[in-house]
Amino acid sequence: MKVGIPKGTRDFSSETVAKRNYIFNIIKHSFENFGFQPIETPSFENSSTLMGKYGEEGDRLIFKILNSGDYFKDVRKKVFDQGEITHIFYNTFNVLERLIENGAEIESVEEEIIDIVENYKGIKSATQKVLLKVFSDNKARISEYFKEYNDKGEFPTEFNKSQTFKINFLNEVLKEYLIEIKVLDSKSSTSLISEKALRYDLTVPFARYVVQHQNDITFPFKRYQIQPVWRADRPQKGRFREFYQCDADVVGSKSLLQEVEFVQLYDTVFSKLGLNGTTIKINNRKILSGIAEVIGASDKLIDFTVALDKLDKIGKEGVVKEMLAKGISEEAIKKVDPLFNFSGSNQDKLNALKEMLSASEEGLQGVEDLRTVVNMIEEIGLSSASLELDVTLARGLNYYTGAIYEVAAPEDVKMGSIGGGGRYDDLTGIFGLKDVSGVGISFGLDRIYLVMEELGLFETVQLPKPKVLFLNFNEEENLLKIKAIKSLRENNIKSELYPDTAVSNKQQKKQWKYVTNRAIEFVVTDVDNGAFVLKNMNNGEQTTCSLNELINKVQ
Amino acid sequence: MKVGIPKGTRDFSSETVAKRNYIFNIIKHSFENFGFQPIETPSFENSSTLMGKYGEEGDRLIFKILNSGDYFKDVRKKVFDQGEITHIFYNTFNVLERLIENGAEIESVEEEIIDIVENYKGIKSATQKVLLKVFSDNKARISEYFKEYNDKGEFPTEFNKSQTFKINFLNEVLKEYLIEIKVLDSKSSTSLISEKALRYDLTVPFARYVVQHQNDITFPFKRYQIQPVWRADRPQKGRFREFYQCDADVVGSKSLLQEVEFVQLYDTVFSKLGLNGTTIKINNRKILSGIAEVIGASDKLIDFTVALDKLDKIGKEGVVKEMLAKGISEEAIKKVDPLFNFSGSNQDKLNALKEMLSASEEGLQGVEDLRTVVNMIEEIGLSSASLELDVTLARGLNYYTGAIYEVAAPEDVKMGSIGGGGRYDDLTGIFGLKDVSGVGISFGLDRIYLVMEELGLFETVQLPKPKVLFLNFNEEENLLKIKAIKSLRENNIKSELYPDTAVSNKQQKKQWKYVTNRAIEFVVTDVDNGAFVLKNMNNGEQTTCSLNELINKVQ
């Protein structure tokens, strides 16, 4: 039997788990340090909770869970109901045969068929529609068939050409019918066989949680959630079908102090991870709206930011050319000219934006919001990250209503964003609770892991292995060894006894190999008159010591 | 829109998460202390990995995941292929009509129909089988129909009795056909639309992991795994459709020292949790096999242990009566008579077993194995648990080959087992890697949680909330407060600023309510000339202090 795991999923070895937990623990500790509370939601939600929240593409990528028991019941009921169309097909086909036999032309027959099907009383509209379609689509085939028509009215006892034709034709009719009634359609029929789905992100379940438990929650509610999510995406490097999200959100407060706090939170986590030199990019939806107002077309905003983002690579001339090609007028481009020289400090940028967006009330509000955050962060200071105003930042444009964040890894590492977030004014509206503003950020665990691996930042992570191994060459000593191990463990020193007693040279070598493979630091090789022979594998030093001395030496 | 979660699943509030993590962390720490290494496997596995490993009932309880994309494609292909049977049905029915019209009796017609269908060349066997069945099953109906037969050969333009009959009849034919070819059958068709499933336990994925990564693993491999599993079980009190398992297993060693270590591990975890007075019950499959040998029928073993388990309640007489009723002979019962007075120490029990099983080599081996474990544990000592030999312990009888464990909660708590495990000699055999012995134990998180809740053992658990809250009544002080909070956090003191500045009495009250609802210990109410006005909410004491004093006071 071939063993393996589904594509896009991963097994994690002990070493990888230890490194991942190192990141998780720092994030968790910082979340709690900042006053965020953990919650957990189920891995699967009712489909109605998730479907329709992520756009059509998102719906497609949600993993659906088959109902338990006889999940096909409702589909069967629909599929089995094919008698009517089959019957009328046969009757109609018989009329057709009779007419052709009597010398009619296919063209004149067609009208009669349409007449019959259209005027059939009590017929289902799907039946009618499909029969008309199939007869009309297959005129050429039917005509061809009747040219070779040779059925003598005798009942045949094997498949002849005429029968095969009818069978194929009927198959097509039934197929069209099932498509028409949308059963066995992977889009429309899913709800017949599946009513649960694996969560796609943590935001929608969180919104559902807030609405469901609103009476038990003290607002503003600062929650964090670190759990896996699942997406039926095409797997590729760094993109998986099961991965963790680490989200912190606040709901129930519109205060900009939250925006400030999230910048501090990013800085704190990345500093603690030793990931120095990250850039926290910040923008505000209101500024983007202001730009849209100024360039005179909100539908051109994406084209505009995408083009502007290429300034580094293709220069002002290239960007302007692209904008013109996308239908943004020369006059509009002139109005936002300062964006092409947008290289100063955050304060410089804010001043330029203020002037540029003077005609847009919303744009100016965005400038003021950002200025509050930028000023506060300048006062407070950051440990290792830098805050950078980036007007090309437009992620989740349809979603965010205020601040937009994205974190870039240190410059010398090639990697997409390692975090992102923003403010959304109506998080819980989809579940009927209006006017609850939320703002939150997310950490991209898998990418952070890759960046840390590349920068060698896992060196200090303690791998899950025993510090001391007691070799097992002499069964009689085992009780003494087990008692010693008990004491070591009580002193929080990970230790173990090799379980099988070696009765040959080969088996002794196997135990030494275990020491090497697991890179164990200390080995108790022997017990000598109640004292332990301890070998330090780093320097080869060997000493004989009492239990207390042993504990001290390996601690 | 009504919000909710699927039955059998749970949302966990911050308080519950904190309590659960308290248990998880103690288990995790003890696992690592004992030298176990964490691994993680994907939430879903290939269906072929899971199906057929848990018996028929288990297969039914596995949550299956719908394939992505056009998952109905293969089903459709089969369903659409109904032309043949429909066609032959119509032709056969026509023959039937003609014969009846010509005065034939239904009985004589039947033979002709059978003859036609049986001798039809090139017909699919499923088509043949279904047509014969349906015509034969519906003789009475057909007969009834022809009594009222009045079709004049004219093409009808609305449904008459005759047509409705044919339609219903054809529906039945198609239904029987689809059942026969096993498409749209919730059992047989699952593999057409689903190739992945949520894991049902951690043992089978672990076996798969060991086989898949055998070349990277240093044996003996001590792994632990703490992850959720999913079962489509009927939800009830304490039984959920998503729940965590906490497993520690060793593979690749047959040494009984592992059995000893697992007893110590149970004792360590439950002692650290403060859950004193647990009973670690132990048995050995070999002893059960010995008993089977002695009573002369291995198929009676379950009946035997079930009856014996009632000794406390129904007395020796009742137990013997039940055993006799189950077909165990009086002579056999006499041979295992010591089991009815099985109340002494573990050593007493071992001695009695040795005598009783003297005729069974396997039984005696079981006694020796248990004696080794019992003796070692007596020498080493346990902190808070007691080890009890229990010959009625037979969980997973078809699975375990050596030691069998089960842990009972302290006597004053009514609760099923809170842990269990055992040795299985061929864990990885199902995936083609032979002769790898494994032994492991599991902790029942949800039940442990309930027991601890009942015994009030969560009192020391630190809930996830800030230690200090800074009220926000005056916007101008915020920068100073944020800087102070930064220092507090750097000193690992959870603290936060209420985000919205109160501009009314009502809003001030809201902030105080937040303090009360979250039971926050320290509140900074005001800033006075750069000093902080601190209120201790436990005793109402109010002091004005510098940042350093503040840090010291709340630490």
PDB file of N, CA and C in Angstrom, chain A residues 11-12 14 29 33-34 37-38 40 43 64 66 70-71 76 80 83 86-87 90-91 120-121 155 163 171 184 186 190 208 213 242 253 255 258 261 489 492 499-500 518, chain B residues 11-12 14 29 33-34 37-38 40 43 64 66 70-71 76 80 83 86-87 90-91 120 155 157 163 171 184 186 190 208 213 242 253 255 258 261 489 492 499-500 518:
ATOM      1  N   ASP A  11       3.041  16.978   6.911  1.00  0.00           N
ATOM      2  CA  ASP A  11       3.406  16.400   8.203  1.00  0.00           C
ATOM      3  C   ASP A  11       4.466  17.316   8.792  1.00  0.00           C
ATOM      4  N   PHE A  12       4.407  17.522  10.109  1.00  0.00           N
ATOM      5  CA  PHE A  12       5.452  18.303  10.758  1.00  0.00           C
ATOM      6  C   PHE A  12       6.265  17.418  11.681  1.00  0.00           C
ATOM      7  N   SER A  14       9.204  16.690  14.617  1.00  0.00           N
ATOM      8  CA  SER A  14       9.402  17.306  15.930  1.00  0.00           C
ATOM      9  C   SER A  14      10.166  18.614  15.828  1.00  0.00           C
ATOM     10  N   HIS A  29       2.125  35.184  23.401  1.00  0.00           N
ATOM     11  CA  HIS A  29       2.531  35.957  24.573  1.00  0.00           C
ATOM     12  C   HIS A  29       2.320  37.445  24.339  1.00  0.00           C
ATOM     13  N   ASN A  33      -0.094  39.949  26.251  1.00  0.00           N
ATOM     14  CA  ASN A  33       0.562  41.093  26.858  1.00  0.00           C
ATOM     15  C   ASN A  33      -0.159  42.390  26.485  1.00  0.00           C
ATOM     16  N   PHE A  34      -0.699  42.428  25.280  1.00  0.00           N
ATOM     17  CA  PHE A  34      -1.407  43.615  24.799  1.00  0.00           C
ATOM     18  C   PHE A  34      -2.895  43.591  25.167  1.00  0.00           C
ATOM     19  N   GLN A  37      -7.638  38.517  24.198  1.00  0.00           N
ATOM     20  CA  GLN A  37      -8.094  37.269  24.807  1.00  0.00           C
ATOM     21  C   GLN A  37      -8.269  36.199  23.732  1.00  0.00           C
ATOM     22  N   PRO A  38      -7.871  34.962  24.059  1.00  0.00           N
ATOM     23  CA  PRO A  38      -8.023  33.897  23.064  1.00  0.00           C
ATOM     24  C   PRO A  38      -9.470  33.406  22.985  1.00  0.00           C
ATOM     25  N   GLU A  40     -11.674  30.191  20.599  1.00  0.00           N
ATOM     26  CA  GLU A  40     -11.538  29.152  19.580  1.00  0.00           C
ATOM     27  C   GLU A  40     -12.916  28.845  19.023  1.00  0.00           C
ATOM     28  N   SER A  43     -13.785  23.797  13.775  1.00  0.00           N
ATOM     29  CA  SER A  43     -13.118  23.688  12.476  1.00  0.00           C
ATOM     30  C   SER A  43     -14.116  23.799  11.345  1.00  0.00           C
ATOM     31  N   LYS A  64     -15.995  21.503   1.414  1.00  0.00           N
ATOM     32  CA  LYS A  64     -17.309  21.123   1.905  1.00  0.00           C
ATOM     33  C   LYS A  64     -17.274  19.713   2.488  1.00  0.00           C
ATOM     34  N   LEU A  66     -19.236  16.255   3.401  1.00  0.00           N
ATOM     35  CA  LEU A  66     -20.409  15.456   3.052  1.00  0.00           C
ATOM     36  C   LEU A  66     -21.291  15.244   4.272  1.00  0.00           C
ATOM     37  N   ASP A  70     -27.422   8.827   4.886  1.00  0.00           N
ATOM     38  CA  ASP A  70     -27.795   8.653   3.477  1.00  0.00           C
ATOM     39  C   ASP A  70     -27.856  10.016   2.801  1.00  0.00           C
ATOM     40  N   TYR A  71     -26.662  10.599   2.600  1.00  0.00           N
ATOM     41  CA  TYR A  71     -26.583  11.984   2.121  1.00  0.00           C
ATOM     42  C   TYR A  71     -27.105  12.155   0.696  1.00  0.00           C
ATOM     43  N   ARG A  76     -31.172  11.658  -5.135  1.00  0.00           N
ATOM     44  CA  ARG A  76     -31.854  10.523  -5.750  1.00  0.00           C
ATOM     45  C   ARG A  76     -33.285  10.873  -6.113  1.00  0.00           C
ATOM     46  N   PHE A  80     -34.483  10.404  -9.897  1.00  0.00           N
ATOM     47  CA  PHE A  80     -35.398   9.315 -10.236  1.00  0.00           C
ATOM     48  C   PHE A  80     -36.656   9.818 -10.935  1.00  0.00           C
ATOM     49  N   GLY A  83     -39.378   9.976 -15.440  1.00  0.00           N
ATOM     50  CA  GLY A  83     -40.359   9.246 -16.243  1.00  0.00           C
ATOM     51  C   GLY A  83     -41.071  10.131 -17.246  1.00  0.00           C
ATOM     52  N   THR A  86     -39.001  11.106 -20.368  1.00  0.00           N
ATOM     53  CA  THR A  86     -38.712   9.944 -21.203  1.00  0.00           C
ATOM     54  C   THR A  86     -39.946   9.555 -22.012  1.00  0.00           C
ATOM     55  N   HIS A  87     -41.061   9.556 -21.325  1.00  0.00           N
ATOM     56  CA  HIS A  87     -42.303   9.141 -21.975  1.00  0.00           C
ATOM     57  C   HIS A  87     -42.677  10.068 -23.133  1.00  0.00           C
ATOM     58  N   TYR A  90     -40.462   9.643 -26.087  1.00  0.00           N
ATOM     59  CA  TYR A  90     -40.778   8.471 -26.916  1.00  0.00           C
ATOM     60  C   TYR A  90     -41.993   8.715 -27.779  1.00  0.00           C
ATOM     61  N   ASN A  91     -43.012   9.288 -27.178  1.00  0.00           N
ATOM     62  CA  ASN A  91     -44.233   9.554 -27.950  1.00  0.00           C
ATOM     63  C   ASN A  91     -43.959  10.519 -29.093  1.00  0.00           C
ATOM     64  N   TYR A 120     -48.574  20.557 -24.938  1.00  0.00           N
ATOM     65  CA  TYR A 120     -48.827  19.404 -24.076  1.00  0.00           C
ATOM     66  C   TYR A 120     -49.326  19.903 -22.726  1.00  0.00           C
ATOM     67  N   LYS A 121     -50.481  19.454 -22.304  1.00  0.00           N
ATOM     68  CA  LYS A 121     -51.044  19.967 -21.040  1.00  0.00           C
ATOM     69  C   LYS A 121     -50.424  19.281 -19.842  1.00  0.00           C
ATOM     70  N   PHE A 155     -40.187  -6.378 -33.575  1.00  0.00           N
ATOM     71  CA  PHE A 155     -39.415  -6.154 -32.376  1.00  0.00           C
ATOM     72  C   PHE A 155     -38.047  -6.808 -32.503  1.00  0.00           C
ATOM     73  N   GLN A 163     -31.772   1.442 -33.168  1.00  0.00           N
ATOM     74  CA  GLN A 163     -31.915   1.455 -31.712  1.00  0.00           C
ATOM     75  C   GLN A 163     -30.784   2.218 -31.045  1.00  0.00           C
ATOM     76  N   ASN A 171     -30.125   9.377 -24.178  1.00  0.00           N
ATOM     77  CA  ASN A 171     -29.098   9.740 -23.195  1.00  0.00           C
ATOM     78  C   ASN A 171     -28.885  11.245 -23.183  1.00  0.00           C
ATOM     79  N   LEU A 184     -27.140  17.073  -9.793  1.00  0.00           N
ATOM     80  CA  LEU A 184     -25.835  16.547 -10.208  1.00  0.00           C
ATOM     81  C   LEU A 184     -24.973  17.651 -10.809  1.00  0.00           C
ATOM     82  N   SER A 186     -22.273  20.358  -9.862  1.00  0.00           N
ATOM     83  CA  SER A 186     -21.385  20.513  -8.709  1.00  0.00           C
ATOM     84  C   SER A 186     -21.554  21.866  -8.039  1.00  0.00           C
ATOM     85  N   THR A 190     -24.614  21.187  -4.375  1.00  0.00           N
ATOM     86  CA  THR A 190     -23.820  20.971  -3.174  1.00  0.00           C
ATOM     87  C   THR A 190     -24.676  21.026  -1.912  1.00  0.00           C
ATOM     88  N   ARG A 208     -19.270  35.747  13.287  1.00  0.00           N
ATOM     89  CA  ARG A 208     -20.377  34.894  13.718  1.00  0.00           C
ATOM     90  C   ARG A 208     -20.362  34.747  15.245  1.00  0.00           C
ATOM     91  N   HIS A 213     -22.641  35.487  20.515  1.00  0.00           N
ATOM     92  CA  HIS A 213     -22.387  35.619  21.956  1.00  0.00           C
ATOM     93  C   HIS A 213     -22.407  37.071  22.414  1.00  0.00           C
ATOM     94  N   GLU A 242      -3.889  23.518   4.045  1.00  0.00           N
ATOM     95  CA  GLU A 242      -4.158  23.670   5.484  1.00  0.00           C
ATOM     96  C   GLU A 242      -3.046  24.533   6.048  1.00  0.00           C
ATOM     97  N   SER A 253     -14.937  49.499  18.896  1.00  0.00           N
ATOM     98  CA  SER A 253     -14.328  50.800  19.170  1.00  0.00           C
ATOM     99  C   SER A 253     -13.804  51.401  17.879  1.00  0.00           C
ATOM    100  N   SER A 255     -11.831  54.054  17.989  1.00  0.00           N
ATOM    101  CA  SER A 255     -10.673  54.862  18.379  1.00  0.00           C
ATOM    102  C   SER A 255      -9.429  54.534  17.564  1.00  0.00           C
ATOM    103  N   GLN A 258      -6.363  52.153  18.662  1.00  0.00           N
ATOM    104  CA  GLN A 258      -6.211  50.750  18.255  1.00  0.00           C
ATOM    105  C   GLN A 258      -5.250  50.641  17.090  1.00  0.00           C
ATOM    106  N   GLU A 261      -1.896  50.873  18.421  1.00  0.00           N
ATOM    107  CA  GLU A 261      -1.511  49.669  19.157  1.00  0.00           C
ATOM    108  C   GLU A 261      -1.100  48.526  18.230  1.00  0.00           C
ATOM    109  N   ARG A 489      13.833  14.301  36.068  1.00  0.00           N
ATOM    110  CA  ARG A 489      12.593  14.865  35.512  1.00  0.00           C
ATOM    111  C   ARG A 489      11.929  15.801  36.510  1.00  0.00           C
ATOM    112  N   ASN A 492      12.987  19.047  36.124  1.00  0.00           N
ATOM    113  CA  ASN A 492      12.739  19.553  34.773  1.00  0.00           C
ATOM    114  C   ASN A 492      13.868  19.309  33.787  1.00  0.00           C
ATOM    115  N   PRO A 499      15.184   1.918  26.094  1.00  0.00           N
ATOM    116  CA  PRO A 499      14.274   0.908  26.650  1.00  0.00           C
ATOM    117  C   PRO A 499      14.777  -0.539  26.579  1.00  0.00           C
ATOM    118  N   ASP A 500      15.482  -0.907  25.508  1.00  0.00           N
ATOM    119  CA  ASP A 500      15.870  -2.308  25.361  1.00  0.00           C
ATOM    120  C   ASP A 500      17.293  -2.542  25.859  1.00  0.00           C
ATOM    121  N   ARG A 518      20.249  11.677  17.572  1.00  0.00           N
ATOM    122  CA  ARG A 518      19.408  12.673  18.228  1.00  0.00           C
ATOM    123  C   ARG A 518      20.243  13.786  18.854  1.00  0.00           C
TER     124      ARG A 518
ATOM    125  N   ASP B  11     -17.940  26.540  20.533  1.00  0.00           N
ATOM    126  CA  ASP B  11     -17.116  27.742  20.637  1.00  0.00           C
ATOM    127  C   ASP B  11     -16.478  27.716  22.017  1.00  0.00           C
ATOM    128  N   PHE B  12     -15.223  28.143  22.107  1.00  0.00           N
ATOM    129  CA  PHE B  12     -14.592  28.241  23.420  1.00  0.00           C
ATOM    130  C   PHE B  12     -14.323  29.701  23.755  1.00  0.00           C
ATOM    131  N   SER B  14     -12.730  32.809  26.122  1.00  0.00           N
ATOM    132  CA  SER B  14     -11.369  33.009  26.617  1.00  0.00           C
ATOM    133  C   SER B  14     -11.126  32.232  27.902  1.00  0.00           C
ATOM    134  N   HIS B  29       4.151  19.475  28.772  1.00  0.00           N
ATOM    135  CA  HIS B  29       5.401  19.576  29.519  1.00  0.00           C
ATOM    136  C   HIS B  29       5.838  18.202  30.022  1.00  0.00           C
ATOM    137  N   ASN B  33       9.119  16.175  29.099  1.00  0.00           N
ATOM    138  CA  ASN B  33       9.966  15.816  30.232  1.00  0.00           C
ATOM    139  C   ASN B  33      10.333  14.322  30.179  1.00  0.00           C
ATOM    140  N   PHE B  34       9.434  13.528  29.680  1.00  0.00           N
ATOM    141  CA  PHE B  34       9.653  12.082  29.582  1.00  0.00           C
ATOM    142  C   PHE B  34      10.328  11.685  28.260  1.00  0.00           C
ATOM    143  N   GLN B  37       8.572  13.347  21.704  1.00  0.00           N
ATOM    144  CA  GLN B  37       8.724  14.432  20.740  1.00  0.00           C
ATOM    145  C   GLN B  37       7.393  14.710  20.045  1.00  0.00           C
ATOM    146  N   PRO B  38       7.081  15.991  19.838  1.00  0.00           N
ATOM    147  CA  PRO B  38       5.813  16.307  19.169  1.00  0.00           C
ATOM    148  C   PRO B  38       5.902  16.082  17.662  1.00  0.00           C
ATOM    149  N   GLU B  40       3.037  16.623  14.147  1.00  0.00           N
ATOM    150  CA  GLU B  40       1.684  17.010  13.746  1.00  0.00           C
ATOM    151  C   GLU B  40       1.401  16.451  12.364  1.00  0.00           C
ATOM    152  N   SER B  43      -5.049  17.655   9.074  1.00  0.00           N
ATOM    153  CA  SER B  43      -6.406  17.399   9.571  1.00  0.00           C
ATOM    154  C   SER B  43      -7.125  16.387   8.698  1.00  0.00           C
ATOM    155  N   LYS B  64     -16.369  12.853   5.630  1.00  0.00           N
ATOM    156  CA  LYS B  64     -15.768  12.861   4.298  1.00  0.00           C
ATOM    157  C   LYS B  64     -15.823  14.268   3.707  1.00  0.00           C
ATOM    158  N   LEU B  66     -15.895  16.656   0.391  1.00  0.00           N
ATOM    159  CA  LEU B  66     -16.237  16.680  -1.034  1.00  0.00           C
ATOM    160  C   LEU B  66     -15.017  17.064  -1.872  1.00  0.00           C
ATOM    161  N   ASP B  70     -15.465  20.092 -10.215  1.00  0.00           N
ATOM    162  CA  ASP B  70     -16.693  19.438 -10.682  1.00  0.00           C
ATOM    163  C   ASP B  70     -16.748  18.013 -10.139  1.00  0.00           C
ATOM    164  N   TYR B  71     -16.992  17.929  -8.813  1.00  0.00           N
ATOM    165  CA  TYR B  71     -16.893  16.627  -8.136  1.00  0.00           C
ATOM    166  C   TYR B  71     -17.970  15.647  -8.588  1.00  0.00           C
ATOM    167  N   ARG B  76     -22.328  11.800 -12.683  1.00  0.00           N
ATOM    168  CA  ARG B  76     -23.137  12.170 -13.837  1.00  0.00           C
ATOM    169  C   ARG B  76     -22.965  11.181 -14.978  1.00  0.00           C
ATOM    170  N   PHE B  80     -26.201   9.401 -16.431  1.00  0.00           N
ATOM    171  CA  PHE B  80     -26.674   9.767 -17.769  1.00  0.00           C
ATOM    172  C   PHE B  80     -26.777   8.564 -18.694  1.00  0.00           C
ATOM    173  N   GLY B  83     -29.983   5.411 -21.314  1.00  0.00           N
ATOM    174  CA  GLY B  83     -30.713   5.258 -22.567  1.00  0.00           C
ATOM    175  C   GLY B  83     -31.066   3.807 -22.845  1.00  0.00           C
ATOM    176  N   THR B  86     -34.005   2.392 -20.756  1.00  0.00           N
ATOM    177  CA  THR B  86     -35.263   3.059 -21.082  1.00  0.00           C
ATOM    178  C   THR B  86     -35.811   2.532 -22.407  1.00  0.00           C
ATOM    179  N   HIS B  87     -34.900   2.416 -23.360  1.00  0.00           N
ATOM    180  CA  HIS B  87     -35.303   1.972 -24.688  1.00  0.00           C
ATOM    181  C   HIS B  87     -35.870   0.555 -24.656  1.00  0.00           C
ATOM    182  N   TYR B  90     -39.248   0.402 -23.097  1.00  0.00           N
ATOM    183  CA  TYR B  90     -40.332   0.837 -23.970  1.00  0.00           C
ATOM    184  C   TYR B  90     -40.694  -0.224 -24.996  1.00  0.00           C
ATOM    185  N   ASN B  91     -39.662  -0.801 -25.580  1.00  0.00           N
ATOM    186  CA  ASN B  91     -39.928  -1.823 -26.595  1.00  0.00           C
ATOM    187  C   ASN B  91     -40.646  -3.015 -25.988  1.00  0.00           C
ATOM    188  N   TYR B 120     -31.906 -10.943 -25.165  1.00  0.00           N
ATOM    189  CA  TYR B 120     -31.519  -9.723 -25.877  1.00  0.00           C
ATOM    190  C   TYR B 120     -30.006  -9.682 -26.011  1.00  0.00           C
ATOM    191  N   PHE B 155     -52.115   9.922 -30.742  1.00  0.00           N
ATOM    192  CA  PHE B 155     -51.140  10.590 -29.886  1.00  0.00           C
ATOM    193  C   PHE B 155     -51.864  11.576 -28.974  1.00  0.00           C
ATOM    194  N   THR B 157     -52.410  14.584 -26.110  1.00  0.00           N
ATOM    195  CA  THR B 157     -51.745  15.856 -25.818  1.00  0.00           C
ATOM    196  C   THR B 157     -51.957  16.283 -24.372  1.00  0.00           C
ATOM    197  N   GLN B 163     -50.925   7.016 -19.631  1.00  0.00           N
ATOM    198  CA  GLN B 163     -49.593   7.624 -19.658  1.00  0.00           C
ATOM    199  C   GLN B 163     -49.011   7.773 -18.265  1.00  0.00           C
ATOM    200  N   ASN B 171     -40.355   5.422 -13.954  1.00  0.00           N
ATOM    201  CA  ASN B 171     -39.608   5.977 -12.827  1.00  0.00           C
ATOM    202  C   ASN B 171     -39.079   4.866 -11.930  1.00  0.00           C
ATOM    203  N   LEU B 184     -25.354   6.933  -6.858  1.00  0.00           N
ATOM    204  CA  LEU B 184     -26.261   7.656  -5.958  1.00  0.00           C
ATOM    205  C   LEU B 184     -26.586   6.833  -4.724  1.00  0.00           C
ATOM    206  N   SER B 186     -25.341   6.133  -1.023  1.00  0.00           N
ATOM    207  CA  SER B 186     -24.478   6.886  -0.113  1.00  0.00           C
ATOM    208  C   SER B 186     -23.306   6.050   0.398  1.00  0.00           C
ATOM    209  N   THR B 190     -19.546   7.070  -2.439  1.00  0.00           N
ATOM    210  CA  THR B 190     -18.760   8.094  -1.771  1.00  0.00           C
ATOM    211  C   THR B 190     -17.415   8.298  -2.453  1.00  0.00           C
ATOM    212  N   ARG B 208       0.648   5.808   9.775  1.00  0.00           N
ATOM    213  CA  ARG B 208       0.947   6.250   8.411  1.00  0.00           C
ATOM    214  C   ARG B 208       2.232   7.083   8.407  1.00  0.00           C
ATOM    215  N   HIS B 213       7.752   8.055   6.888  1.00  0.00           N
ATOM    216  CA  HIS B 213       9.009   8.722   7.227  1.00  0.00           C
ATOM    217  C   HIS B 213      10.005   7.788   7.893  1.00  0.00           C
ATOM    218  N   GLU B 242     -16.177  17.268  17.355  1.00  0.00           N
ATOM    219  CA  GLU B 242     -14.782  17.717  17.233  1.00  0.00           C
ATOM    220  C   GLU B 242     -14.207  17.728  18.635  1.00  0.00           C
ATOM    221  N   SER B 253      10.121  -0.669  20.163  1.00  0.00           N
ATOM    222  CA  SER B 253      10.744  -1.334  21.303  1.00  0.00           C
ATOM    223  C   SER B 253       9.710  -2.208  22.006  1.00  0.00           C
ATOM    224  N   SER B 255      10.399  -3.458  24.987  1.00  0.00           N
ATOM    225  CA  SER B 255      10.792  -3.464  26.403  1.00  0.00           C
ATOM    226  C   SER B 255       9.634  -3.086  27.323  1.00  0.00           C
ATOM    227  N   GLN B 258       8.895   0.518  28.965  1.00  0.00           N
ATOM    228  CA  GLN B 258       7.933   1.490  28.431  1.00  0.00           C
ATOM    229  C   GLN B 258       6.622   1.423  29.196  1.00  0.00           C
ATOM    230  N   GLU B 261       7.067   3.182  32.323  1.00  0.00           N
ATOM    231  CA  GLU B 261       7.133   4.624  32.128  1.00  0.00           C
ATOM    232  C   GLU B 261       5.756   5.245  31.928  1.00  0.00           C
ATOM    233  N   ARG B 489       4.208  46.537  29.728  1.00  0.00           N
ATOM    234  CA  ARG B 489       4.249  45.341  28.876  1.00  0.00           C
ATOM    235  C   ARG B 489       5.660  44.789  28.759  1.00  0.00           C
ATOM    236  N   ASN B 492       6.338  42.466  31.214  1.00  0.00           N
ATOM    237  CA  ASN B 492       5.405  41.338  31.184  1.00  0.00           C
ATOM    238  C   ASN B 492       4.158  41.524  32.028  1.00  0.00           C
ATOM    239  N   PRO B 499      -9.853  52.233  24.777  1.00  0.00           N
ATOM    240  CA  PRO B 499      -9.553  52.926  23.512  1.00  0.00           C
ATOM    241  C   PRO B 499     -10.305  54.240  23.283  1.00  0.00           C
ATOM    242  N   ASP B 500     -11.575  54.314  23.695  1.00  0.00           N
ATOM    243  CA  ASP B 500     -12.360  55.510  23.376  1.00  0.00           C
ATOM    244  C   ASP B 500     -12.347  56.502  24.533  1.00  0.00           C
ATOM    245  N   ARG B 518     -14.786  42.588  33.538  1.00  0.00           N
ATOM    246  CA  ARG B 518     -13.598  41.777  33.288  1.00  0.00           C
ATOM    247  C   ARG B 518     -12.808  41.542  34.570  1.00  0.00           C
TER     248      ARG B 518
END
